Short mmCIF file of N, CA and C in Angstrom, two decimals:
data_model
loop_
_atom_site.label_atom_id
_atom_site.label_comp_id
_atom_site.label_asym_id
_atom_site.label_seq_id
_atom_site.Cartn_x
_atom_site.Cartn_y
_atom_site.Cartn_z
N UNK A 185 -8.00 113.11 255.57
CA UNK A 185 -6.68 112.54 255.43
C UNK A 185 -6.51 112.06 254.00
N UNK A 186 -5.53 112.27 253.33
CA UNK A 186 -4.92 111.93 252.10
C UNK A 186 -4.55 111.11 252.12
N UNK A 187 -4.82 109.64 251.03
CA UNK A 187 -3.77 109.02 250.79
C UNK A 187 -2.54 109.07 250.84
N UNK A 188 -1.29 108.01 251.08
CA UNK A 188 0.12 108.15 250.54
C UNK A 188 0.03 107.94 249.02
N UNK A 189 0.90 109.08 248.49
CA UNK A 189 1.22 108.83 247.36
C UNK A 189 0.22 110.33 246.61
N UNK A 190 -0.94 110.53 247.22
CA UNK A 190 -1.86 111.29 246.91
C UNK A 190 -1.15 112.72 245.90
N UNK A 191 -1.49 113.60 244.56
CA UNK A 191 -0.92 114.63 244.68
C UNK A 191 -1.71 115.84 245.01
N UNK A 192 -0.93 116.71 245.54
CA UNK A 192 -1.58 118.14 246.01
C UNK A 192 -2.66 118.70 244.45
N UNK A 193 -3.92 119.24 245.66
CA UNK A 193 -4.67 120.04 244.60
C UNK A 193 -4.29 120.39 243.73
N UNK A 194 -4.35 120.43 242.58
CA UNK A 194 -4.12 121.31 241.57
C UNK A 194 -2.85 121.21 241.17
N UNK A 195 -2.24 119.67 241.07
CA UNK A 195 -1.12 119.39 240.79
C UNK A 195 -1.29 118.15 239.97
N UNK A 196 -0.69 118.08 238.69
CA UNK A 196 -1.17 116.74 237.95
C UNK A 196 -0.09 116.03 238.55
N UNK A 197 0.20 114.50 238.75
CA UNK A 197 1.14 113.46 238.88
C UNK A 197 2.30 113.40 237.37
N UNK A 198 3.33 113.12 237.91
CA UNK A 198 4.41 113.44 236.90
C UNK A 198 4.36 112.15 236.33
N UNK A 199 4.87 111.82 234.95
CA UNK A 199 5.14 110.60 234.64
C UNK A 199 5.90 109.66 235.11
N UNK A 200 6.88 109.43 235.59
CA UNK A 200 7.70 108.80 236.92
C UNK A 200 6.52 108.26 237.88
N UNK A 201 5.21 108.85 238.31
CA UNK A 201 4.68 108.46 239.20
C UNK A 201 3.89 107.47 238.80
N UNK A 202 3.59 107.25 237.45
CA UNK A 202 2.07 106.83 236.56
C UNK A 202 2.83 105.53 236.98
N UNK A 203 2.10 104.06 236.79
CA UNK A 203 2.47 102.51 236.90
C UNK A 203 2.27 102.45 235.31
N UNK A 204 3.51 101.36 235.00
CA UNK A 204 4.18 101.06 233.43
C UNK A 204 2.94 100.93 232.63
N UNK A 205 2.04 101.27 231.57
CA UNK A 205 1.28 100.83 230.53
C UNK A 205 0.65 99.49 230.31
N UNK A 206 1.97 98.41 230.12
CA UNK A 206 2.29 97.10 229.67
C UNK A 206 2.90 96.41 230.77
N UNK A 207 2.05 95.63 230.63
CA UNK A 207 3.08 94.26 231.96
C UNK A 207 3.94 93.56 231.13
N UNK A 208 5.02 93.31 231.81
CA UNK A 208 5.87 92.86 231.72
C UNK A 208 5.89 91.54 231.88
N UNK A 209 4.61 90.70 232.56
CA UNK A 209 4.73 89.46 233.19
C UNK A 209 4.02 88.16 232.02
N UNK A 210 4.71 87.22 231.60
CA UNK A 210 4.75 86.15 230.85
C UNK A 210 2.69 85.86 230.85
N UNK A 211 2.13 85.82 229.78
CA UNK A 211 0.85 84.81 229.85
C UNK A 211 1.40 83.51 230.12
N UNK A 212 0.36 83.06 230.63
CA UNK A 212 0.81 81.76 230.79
C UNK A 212 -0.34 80.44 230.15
N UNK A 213 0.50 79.47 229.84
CA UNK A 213 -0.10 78.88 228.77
C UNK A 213 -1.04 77.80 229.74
N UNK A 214 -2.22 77.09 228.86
CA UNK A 214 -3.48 76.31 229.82
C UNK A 214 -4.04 75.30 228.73
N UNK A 215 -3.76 75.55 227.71
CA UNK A 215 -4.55 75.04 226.75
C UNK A 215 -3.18 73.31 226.43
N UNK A 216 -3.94 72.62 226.68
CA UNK A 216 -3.37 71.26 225.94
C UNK A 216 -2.25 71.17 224.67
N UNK A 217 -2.89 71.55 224.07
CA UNK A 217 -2.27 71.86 222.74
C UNK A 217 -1.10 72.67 222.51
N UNK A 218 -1.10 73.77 223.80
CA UNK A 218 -0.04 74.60 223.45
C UNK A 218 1.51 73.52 223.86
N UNK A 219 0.63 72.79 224.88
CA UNK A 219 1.98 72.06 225.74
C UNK A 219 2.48 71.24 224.63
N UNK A 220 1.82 70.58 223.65
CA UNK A 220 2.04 69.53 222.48
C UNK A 220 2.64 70.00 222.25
N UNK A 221 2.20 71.65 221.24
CA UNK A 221 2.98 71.89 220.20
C UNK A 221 4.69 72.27 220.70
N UNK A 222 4.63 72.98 222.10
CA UNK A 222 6.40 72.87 222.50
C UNK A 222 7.03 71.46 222.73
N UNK A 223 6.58 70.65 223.27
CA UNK A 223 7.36 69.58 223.15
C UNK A 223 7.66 68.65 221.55
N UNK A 224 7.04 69.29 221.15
CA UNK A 224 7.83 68.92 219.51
C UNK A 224 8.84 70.33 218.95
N UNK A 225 9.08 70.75 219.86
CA UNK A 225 10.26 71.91 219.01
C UNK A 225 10.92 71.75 220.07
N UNK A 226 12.01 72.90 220.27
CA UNK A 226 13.33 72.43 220.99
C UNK A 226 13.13 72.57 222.28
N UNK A 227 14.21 71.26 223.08
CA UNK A 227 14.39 71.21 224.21
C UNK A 227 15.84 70.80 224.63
N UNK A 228 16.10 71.72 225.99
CA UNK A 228 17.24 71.81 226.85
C UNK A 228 17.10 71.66 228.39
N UNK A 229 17.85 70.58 228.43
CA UNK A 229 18.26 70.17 229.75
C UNK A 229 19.00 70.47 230.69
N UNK A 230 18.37 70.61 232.18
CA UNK A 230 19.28 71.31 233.05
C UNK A 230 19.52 70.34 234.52
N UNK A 231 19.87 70.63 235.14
CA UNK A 231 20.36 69.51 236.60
C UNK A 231 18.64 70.05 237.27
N UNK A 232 17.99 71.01 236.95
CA UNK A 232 16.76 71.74 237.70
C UNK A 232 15.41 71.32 237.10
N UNK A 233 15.47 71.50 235.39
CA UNK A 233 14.48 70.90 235.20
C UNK A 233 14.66 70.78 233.97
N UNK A 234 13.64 70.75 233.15
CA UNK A 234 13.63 70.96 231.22
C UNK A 234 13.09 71.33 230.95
N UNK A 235 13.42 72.55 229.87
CA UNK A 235 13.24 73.74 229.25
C UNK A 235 12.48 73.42 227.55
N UNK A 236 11.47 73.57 227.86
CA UNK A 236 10.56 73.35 225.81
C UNK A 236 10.52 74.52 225.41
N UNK A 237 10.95 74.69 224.15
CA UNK A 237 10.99 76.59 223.65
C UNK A 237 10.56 76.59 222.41
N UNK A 238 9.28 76.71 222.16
CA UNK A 238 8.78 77.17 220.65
C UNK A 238 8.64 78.54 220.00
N UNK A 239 9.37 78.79 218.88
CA UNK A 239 8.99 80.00 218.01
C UNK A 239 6.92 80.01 217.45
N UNK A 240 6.54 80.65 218.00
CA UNK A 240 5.06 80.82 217.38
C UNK A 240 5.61 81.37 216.08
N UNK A 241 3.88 81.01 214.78
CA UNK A 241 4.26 81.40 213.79
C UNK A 241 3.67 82.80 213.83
N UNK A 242 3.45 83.36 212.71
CA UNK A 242 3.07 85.18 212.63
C UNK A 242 1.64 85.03 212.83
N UNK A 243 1.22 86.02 213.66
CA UNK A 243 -0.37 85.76 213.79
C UNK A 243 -0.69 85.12 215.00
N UNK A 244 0.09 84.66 215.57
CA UNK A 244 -0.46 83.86 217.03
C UNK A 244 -0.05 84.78 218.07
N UNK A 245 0.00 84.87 219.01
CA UNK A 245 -0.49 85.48 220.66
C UNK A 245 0.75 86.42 220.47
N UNK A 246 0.91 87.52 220.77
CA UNK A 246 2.45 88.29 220.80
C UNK A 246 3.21 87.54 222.40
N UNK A 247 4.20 88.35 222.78
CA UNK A 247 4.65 88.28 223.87
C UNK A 247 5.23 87.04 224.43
N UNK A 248 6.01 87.11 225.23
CA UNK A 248 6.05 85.54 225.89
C UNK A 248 5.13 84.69 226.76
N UNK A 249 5.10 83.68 226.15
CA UNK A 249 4.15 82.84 226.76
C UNK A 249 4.42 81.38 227.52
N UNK A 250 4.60 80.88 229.31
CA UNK A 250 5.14 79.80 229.51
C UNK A 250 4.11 78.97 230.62
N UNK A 251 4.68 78.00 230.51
CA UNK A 251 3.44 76.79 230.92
C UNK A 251 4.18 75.72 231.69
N UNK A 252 4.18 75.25 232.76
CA UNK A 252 4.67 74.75 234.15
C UNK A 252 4.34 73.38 234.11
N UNK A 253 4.66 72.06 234.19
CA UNK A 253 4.10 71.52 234.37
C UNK A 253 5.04 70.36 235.19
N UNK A 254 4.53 69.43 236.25
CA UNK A 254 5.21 68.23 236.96
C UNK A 254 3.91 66.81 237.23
N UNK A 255 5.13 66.16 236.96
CA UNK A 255 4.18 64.70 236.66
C UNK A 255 4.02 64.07 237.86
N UNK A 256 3.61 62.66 238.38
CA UNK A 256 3.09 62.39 239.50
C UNK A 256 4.37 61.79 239.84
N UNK A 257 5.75 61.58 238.67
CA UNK A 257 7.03 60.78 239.04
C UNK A 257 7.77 62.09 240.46
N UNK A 258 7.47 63.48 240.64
CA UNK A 258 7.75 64.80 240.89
C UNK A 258 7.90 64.17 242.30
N UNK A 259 6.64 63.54 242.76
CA UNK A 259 6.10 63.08 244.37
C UNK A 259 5.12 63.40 244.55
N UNK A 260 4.22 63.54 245.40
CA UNK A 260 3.10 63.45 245.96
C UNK A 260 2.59 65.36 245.39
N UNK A 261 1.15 65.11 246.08
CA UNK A 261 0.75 66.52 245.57
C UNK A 261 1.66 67.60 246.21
N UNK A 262 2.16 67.67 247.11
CA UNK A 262 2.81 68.44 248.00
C UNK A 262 4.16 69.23 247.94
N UNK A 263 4.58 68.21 247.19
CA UNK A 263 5.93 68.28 246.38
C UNK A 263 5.93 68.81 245.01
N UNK A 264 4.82 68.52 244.56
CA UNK A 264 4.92 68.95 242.99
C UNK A 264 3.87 70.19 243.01
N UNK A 265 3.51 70.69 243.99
CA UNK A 265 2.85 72.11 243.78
C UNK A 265 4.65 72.98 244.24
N UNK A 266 5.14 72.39 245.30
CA UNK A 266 6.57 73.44 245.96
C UNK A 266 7.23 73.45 245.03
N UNK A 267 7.81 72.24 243.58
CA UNK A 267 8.10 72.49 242.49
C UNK A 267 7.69 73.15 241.75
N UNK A 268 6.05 73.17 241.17
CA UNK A 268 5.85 74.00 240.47
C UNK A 268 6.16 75.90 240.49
N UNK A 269 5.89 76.13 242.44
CA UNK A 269 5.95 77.39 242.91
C UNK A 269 7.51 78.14 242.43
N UNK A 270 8.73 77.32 242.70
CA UNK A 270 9.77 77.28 242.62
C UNK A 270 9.98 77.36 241.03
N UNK A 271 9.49 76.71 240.07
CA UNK A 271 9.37 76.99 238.92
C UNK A 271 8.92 78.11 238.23
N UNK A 272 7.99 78.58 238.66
CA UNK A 272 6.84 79.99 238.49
C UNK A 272 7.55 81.39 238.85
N UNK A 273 8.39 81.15 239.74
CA UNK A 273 9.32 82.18 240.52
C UNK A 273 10.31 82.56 239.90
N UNK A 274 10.82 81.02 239.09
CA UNK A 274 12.07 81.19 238.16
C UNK A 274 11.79 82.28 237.13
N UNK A 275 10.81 81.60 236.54
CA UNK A 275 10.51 82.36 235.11
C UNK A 275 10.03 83.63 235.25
N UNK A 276 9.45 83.84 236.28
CA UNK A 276 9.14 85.15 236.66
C UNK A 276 10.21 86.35 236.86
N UNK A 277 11.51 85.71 237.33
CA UNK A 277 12.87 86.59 237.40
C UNK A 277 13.24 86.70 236.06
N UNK A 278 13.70 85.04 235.47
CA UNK A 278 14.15 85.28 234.10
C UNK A 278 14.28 86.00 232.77
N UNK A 279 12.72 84.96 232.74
CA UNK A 279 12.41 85.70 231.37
C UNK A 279 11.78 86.61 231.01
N UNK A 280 11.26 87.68 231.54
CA UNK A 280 11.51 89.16 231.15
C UNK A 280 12.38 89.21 230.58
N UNK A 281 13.56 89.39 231.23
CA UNK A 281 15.07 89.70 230.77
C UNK A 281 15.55 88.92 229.82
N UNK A 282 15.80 87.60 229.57
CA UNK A 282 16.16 86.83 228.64
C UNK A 282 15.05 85.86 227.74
N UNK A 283 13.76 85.94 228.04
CA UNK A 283 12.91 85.38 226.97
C UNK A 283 12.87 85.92 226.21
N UNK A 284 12.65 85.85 224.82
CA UNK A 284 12.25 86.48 223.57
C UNK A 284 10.74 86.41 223.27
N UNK A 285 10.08 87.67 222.82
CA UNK A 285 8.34 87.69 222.59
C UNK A 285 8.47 86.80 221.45
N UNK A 286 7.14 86.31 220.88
CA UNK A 286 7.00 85.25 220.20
C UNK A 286 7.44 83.84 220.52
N UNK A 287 7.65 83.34 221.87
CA UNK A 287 8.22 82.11 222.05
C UNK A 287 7.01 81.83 222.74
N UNK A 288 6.76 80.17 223.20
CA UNK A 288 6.38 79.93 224.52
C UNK A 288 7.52 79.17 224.91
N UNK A 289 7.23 78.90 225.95
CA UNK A 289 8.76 78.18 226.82
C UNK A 289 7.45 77.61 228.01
N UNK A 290 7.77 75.58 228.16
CA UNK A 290 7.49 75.10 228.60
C UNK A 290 8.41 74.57 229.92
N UNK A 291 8.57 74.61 231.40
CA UNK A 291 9.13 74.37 232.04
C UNK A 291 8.85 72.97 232.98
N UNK A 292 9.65 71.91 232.96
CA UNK A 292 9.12 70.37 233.46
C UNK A 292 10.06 70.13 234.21
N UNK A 293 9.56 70.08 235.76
CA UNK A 293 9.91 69.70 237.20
C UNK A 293 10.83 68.38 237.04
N UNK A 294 11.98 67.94 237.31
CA UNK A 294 12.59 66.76 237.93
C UNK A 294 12.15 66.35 239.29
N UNK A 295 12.61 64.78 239.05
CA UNK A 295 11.84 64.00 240.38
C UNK A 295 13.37 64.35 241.48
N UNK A 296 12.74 64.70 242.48
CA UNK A 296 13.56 65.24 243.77
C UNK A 296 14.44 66.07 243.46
N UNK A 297 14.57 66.96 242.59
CA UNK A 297 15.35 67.84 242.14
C UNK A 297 14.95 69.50 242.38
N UNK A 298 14.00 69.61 241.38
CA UNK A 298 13.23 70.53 240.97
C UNK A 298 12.71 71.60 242.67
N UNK A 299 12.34 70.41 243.50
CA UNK A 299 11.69 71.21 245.10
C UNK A 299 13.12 71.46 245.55
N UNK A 300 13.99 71.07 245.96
CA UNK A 300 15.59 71.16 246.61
C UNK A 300 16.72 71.65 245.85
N UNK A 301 17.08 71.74 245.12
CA UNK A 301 17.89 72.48 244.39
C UNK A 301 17.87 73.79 244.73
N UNK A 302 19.21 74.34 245.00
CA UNK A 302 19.36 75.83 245.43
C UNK A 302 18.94 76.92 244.69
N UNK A 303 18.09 77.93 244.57
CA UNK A 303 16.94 78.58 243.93
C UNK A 303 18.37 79.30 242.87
N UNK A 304 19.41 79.82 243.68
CA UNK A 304 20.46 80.91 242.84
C UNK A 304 20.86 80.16 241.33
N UNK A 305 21.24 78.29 241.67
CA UNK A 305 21.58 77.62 240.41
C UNK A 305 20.37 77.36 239.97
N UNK A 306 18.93 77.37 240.27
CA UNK A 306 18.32 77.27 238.94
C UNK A 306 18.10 78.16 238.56
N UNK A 307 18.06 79.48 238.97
CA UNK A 307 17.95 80.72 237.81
C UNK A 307 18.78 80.43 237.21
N UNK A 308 20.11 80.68 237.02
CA UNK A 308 21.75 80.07 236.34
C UNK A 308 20.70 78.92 235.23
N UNK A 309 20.84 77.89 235.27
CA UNK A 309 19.98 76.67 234.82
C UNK A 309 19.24 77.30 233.67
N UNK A 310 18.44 77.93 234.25
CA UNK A 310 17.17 78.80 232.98
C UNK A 310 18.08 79.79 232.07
N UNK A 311 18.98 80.82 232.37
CA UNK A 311 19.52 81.89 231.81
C UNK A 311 20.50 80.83 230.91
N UNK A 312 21.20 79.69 231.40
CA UNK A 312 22.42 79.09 230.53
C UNK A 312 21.23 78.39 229.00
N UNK A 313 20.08 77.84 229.91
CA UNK A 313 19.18 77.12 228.92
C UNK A 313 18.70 77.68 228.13
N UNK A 314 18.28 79.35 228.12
CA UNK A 314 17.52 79.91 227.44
C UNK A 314 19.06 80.79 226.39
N UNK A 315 19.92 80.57 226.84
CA UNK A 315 21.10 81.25 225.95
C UNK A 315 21.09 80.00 224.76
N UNK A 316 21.18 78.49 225.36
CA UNK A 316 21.17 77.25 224.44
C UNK A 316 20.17 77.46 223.15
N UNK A 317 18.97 77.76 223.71
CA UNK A 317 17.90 77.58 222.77
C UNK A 317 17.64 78.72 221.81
N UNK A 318 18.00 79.28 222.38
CA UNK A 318 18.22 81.09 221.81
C UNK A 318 19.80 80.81 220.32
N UNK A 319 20.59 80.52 220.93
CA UNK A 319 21.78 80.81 220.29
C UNK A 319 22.01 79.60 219.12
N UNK A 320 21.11 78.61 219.27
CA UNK A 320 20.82 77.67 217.91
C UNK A 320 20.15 78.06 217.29
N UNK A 321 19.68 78.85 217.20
CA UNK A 321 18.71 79.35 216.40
C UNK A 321 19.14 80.31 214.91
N UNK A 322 18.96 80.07 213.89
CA UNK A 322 19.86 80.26 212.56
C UNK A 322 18.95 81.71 211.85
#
């Protein structure tokens, strides 16, 4: 029995079939320092959460890079992991599409907000925020 997807003997797989080269999906940031250095460059506020967006200089990590984080004001552990998940999900739709490579973009949970807030307005939230931080830019 053949796999699905399998191709017939003596048949190479077409390019259409091959999976993309390059992911598409954000590194994500871990290191201390990276979180510093965005919260000293720009930030935008949303009813969902707040948005830190640093230009890296030449020579540092390509691609987009973003980093999650909620404080113990969020609620209990329980709450601030369903925030963070809800956060992770965002950026995962987003910014592909509207991040720019060379940024990191830091994302910070509101207290009772961030878990309950209707998922459709915080994508909205991120796309209006990331147009803000994007479109000051000279």
């Amino acid at each position: 029995m053949t796999p699905p997807g399998a191709g017939v003997a003596g048949k190479e797989p077409e390019a259409t079939d091959m999976p993309p080269a390059v992911s598409l999906r954000p590194q994500v940031l871990k290191k201390r320092a990276d979180f510093l250095r965005a919260s000293r460059a720009r930030c935008q506020g949303t009813p969902g959460f707040v948005l830190q967006a640093r230009e890296r200089a030449l020579g540092e990590a390509e691609g987009i890079r973003v980093g999650f984080t909620c404080s113990r004001k969020v609620g209990n552990a329980v709450a601030r992991n369903r925030a963070k998940r809800r956060l992770r999900e965002v950026a995962r739709l987003v910014l592909p599409a509207q991040g720019q490579p060379g940024w990191d973009y830091v994302l910070i949970g509101r207290r009772d907000i961030t878990a309950t807030r209707d998922f459709a307005q915080m994508q909205a939230d991120l796309t209006r925020a990331l147009a803000t931080v994007h479109g000051g830019r000279k």
